[in-house]
Amino acid sequence: MIEAVNLTKSFKSGVAVDHINFYIEPGEIVGMLGPNGAGKSTTIAMLSTLIPPTEGDVLLHQKSVLKDQNLLRKVLGVVPQEIALYGDLTAKENLFFFGNLYKIPKKQLNERVEIVLEQIGLENETKKLVKHYSGGMKRRLNIGVALLHEPQYLIMDEPTVGIDPQSRNHILETVKKLNEQSNTAIIYTSHYMEEVEYLCNRIYIMDQGRIIASGSKDEIKAILSSENTVVVKVNNNSNAFMNELFNQPILTNIKADEDKINFTIAKGVNFLPNLLSLCERHNVLLKSFQMEEPTLEDVFLHLTGRALRN
Amino acid sequence: MFLALIQKQIKLLLRSPSELLILLAMPIGLILILSFALGSIMNGDLEITNVEIALVQHGNEEEEIEAFFQKANDTFPIADELRGQIAGMVPVKLLEEQIMENDELKEFVHITKVNEKDIERTRNNGEFSAIIEIPENFTYDFLTYQFLNGEKPSFSVYLNESKQINSTIVQTLINDFQHQYTLNKVLNENGLLLEGMIVPSPEITSTINTIQSKGEITSKIYYTFSMAVMFILFTAGTIASQAFLEKDSHIFDRMILARIRPITYLFSIIISTVIFAMVQMLILFTFSYFAFNITFNQLGLYLLLTFFLAIVVGGIAAVLSSLNYRNNSASASNVFSNAFVSIFALLGGSFFNISSIAPGMAKIGLLTPNGAALDGYLKLTQQASFSDLLPNLTNLSILMIILIVLAFLLFPKRGGIA
Ligand SMILES: Nc1ncnc2c1ncn2[C@@H]1O[C@H](COP(=O)(O)OP(=O)(O)OP(=O)(O)O)[C@@H](O)[C@H]1O
Ligand SMILES: [Mg+2]
């Protein structure tokens, strides 16, 4: 198990990570969600021993790794947010280079390179220089390099940023397979809700250097269990109608986008009759009324009052 | 693992055409251009009109020599035969002799003595390629400088810009002349001439003669080595820039995670630079060997000198890498390549033989890696021995130790990732 205890990083510009507590058990996939600048990458850099924390500790099996970083480095693979590859080397040359850094014996490395190339779906593109790869292919190789030494723990920092849906799906499948087949524990960082919802059992939500919510998917969604999100569509919307809607004390988080109105409302309250009479009075036509299950996006909105991405 | 780091570095260099252009194609081009622009002097395959040199001598040479003997008499007695020798060593005579003794030169170089009064007219009528003006007391100062450690005298040379090739020839002549002139001084300082003066012996004269009769440094030779020692410096800048890219792209993070120690990394930079720089030099020298028939007698000494130079360049690459990692930008290596290389090249005599213009600067030049090496290579073309090379090797050794220690001290802990 890797643990972060009160992990904190201050820069001259301010506190990037603020007393974070975090853990990952062998074999699980943990999601780390947060908007730009939340402190995800800084947390990862500390977790992977690349930068020393200002305060707090990182533990591997209850032992601090701040003094003896190699303890953790041996069992850890990191996929950085940036494409950390040599553009002037081919995929194979990159893999062999980093494999050699890990001192993987030659014969074994030959095998590992073949396996990894297959895992990331680049087995037919090995002779091209990496600078001539598409963005998606670079991302995949960026992941592949971190897999060579078969780490027990893999940290992935936004591995699907800026690539086409096909490559993205491929990466999501790769991650899932890796976890299922090799039992690799994975910390998956993203600001895409769908990815984290799809892959992870446990989720941490970060904002402004702090973890603002954590737990299983259901636990996190239960934060909103006392509320429902309602989406209403109308015709002939008017200011008078909206004003009256805003004055309804039982509605919260009201947002209107032309004829589409969102709000949250306590569970068990039946607002439909009130809405209908309201519409009638203002001569507004109600086209649809829909109660929605909360998403992680809603949770984030609820917790911070801001959307995750803009 | 270490081998992988080296292999990677060499591969990256070999795959960047723009770098290769600067590191290999450019020096070859410059060697060709500079050698042919100036090389025709040696070959005579360019039609050269006569080179007319006007010599204006102020003061009376005889009187000045006599004045010197008077002064010298206070310090040591001068035997008659030595008087004769010294009288033969006066600079104007030396210069004349140098031109007249050279078979290739005497055909088309003529020296005309011009009266002091006619100097203005001579300057204006443009028929001379150069005017050499020897000031009053020059001979006296020269002898005092040579034997009694006086002030170094100087004379003026006016080159006629419109006769470019001719004036280049004159410049070369003057450079050669001043080179010998300094050589005499050096011999004197080393006690060689002093000894000879008290007990004059023909052996001393012959020592001087041997040195003078050694092979000429043609512009082909000069520019082969001067360009080589200049462009080897760019290798340091290039490799340090590439090293910074490794930090910038987070490849260095991956190395740290793979438990590569920063010391190992820095060491790999030094070794790959040494290897590449050696190869670079070998390519340039091989080129000159085939293109110009420049011979490399005592190949071992050439290789030794090149090896020392390459290690110094490795040290520079390491220091620049450390600074780049420290500043989190490639500014150090950029400034080095864009400014420092030119300054070093100037001081080290890569553009022209600086000792002819500013001897003080030339001394500083010997402290630059390229200057120390260039001087060494030129000595080797004159059949110098290992011991002649020692001062150069010493300078390079001091430089490499300072640079390498500095690099390891400057490299930030954890590479300065933050
Ligand atoms: N080296 C540094 N010096 C100063 N401030 C830094 C440094 N690194 C990060 N920060 C600041 O710390 C905060 C967190 O940055 P971090 O990169 O960890 O965010 P992130 O969650 O990974 O964001 P993104 O989704 O954009 O990658 C930001 O405000 C950033 O400006
Ligand atoms: Mg980040």
CSV table of C-alpha atoms in Angstrom, one decimal, chain A residues 48-51 69-70 73-74 78 80 82-86 88-89 93 97 100-103 129 142 145, chain B residues 1 4-5 7-8 11-12 15-16 246 248-260 414 417-418:
chain,number,residue,atom,x,y,z
A,48,SER,CA,6.6,9.3,-6.9
A,49,THR,CA,9.6,10.8,-4.9
A,50,LEU,CA,10.5,13.3,-7.7
A,51,ILE,CA,10.1,16.3,-5.5
A,69,GLN,CA,13.4,6.8,-2.4
A,70,ASN,CA,14.6,3.7,-4.2
A,73,ARG,CA,11.0,3.6,-7.3
A,74,LYS,CA,11.5,-0.1,-7.7
A,78,VAL,CA,4.9,6.8,-13.7
A,80,PRO,CA,3.9,11.8,-16.8
A,82,GLU,CA,4.0,15.4,-20.7
A,83,ILE,CA,5.3,13.2,-23.5
A,84,ALA,CA,8.6,12.2,-22.0
A,85,LEU,CA,10.1,10.5,-25.0
A,86,TYR,CA,12.9,11.1,-27.5
A,88,ASP,CA,14.4,11.4,-32.7
A,89,LEU,CA,14.3,7.8,-31.6
A,93,GLU,CA,14.7,2.5,-29.4
A,97,PHE,CA,16.7,2.9,-23.9
A,100,ASN,CA,18.2,-0.5,-20.2
A,101,LEU,CA,18.0,2.3,-17.6
A,102,TYR,CA,16.0,-0.2,-15.5
A,103,LYS,CA,18.8,-2.7,-16.1
A,129,LEU,CA,10.6,8.1,-35.4
A,142,ASN,CA,4.4,7.3,-23.1
A,145,VAL,CA,7.6,3.1,-21.3
B,1,MET,CA,22.8,1.2,-18.6
B,4,ALA,CA,22.6,3.1,-23.2
B,5,LEU,CA,23.0,6.7,-22.1
B,7,GLN,CA,24.5,5.4,-27.3
B,8,LYS,CA,21.4,7.5,-27.0
B,11,LYS,CA,22.3,8.7,-31.9
B,12,LEU,CA,20.5,11.9,-31.2
B,15,ARG,CA,20.0,12.4,-36.3
B,16,SER,CA,19.9,16.1,-36.0
B,246,GLU,CA,15.7,16.0,-21.3
B,248,ASP,CA,12.3,20.0,-20.0
B,249,SER,CA,10.5,17.0,-21.5
B,250,HIS,CA,10.5,15.2,-18.2
B,251,ILE,CA,12.7,12.4,-19.6
B,252,PHE,CA,15.1,13.2,-16.8
B,253,ASP,CA,12.3,12.4,-14.3
B,254,ARG,CA,12.1,9.0,-15.9
B,255,MET,CA,15.9,8.6,-15.4
B,256,ILE,CA,15.6,9.5,-11.7
B,257,LEU,CA,12.6,7.1,-11.3
B,258,ALA,CA,14.8,4.4,-13.0
B,259,ARG,CA,17.3,5.1,-10.2
B,260,ILE,CA,19.9,6.7,-12.4
B,414,ARG,CA,17.6,15.8,-7.9
B,417,ILE,CA,12.9,19.2,-10.6
B,418,ALA,CA,10.2,21.2,-9.0
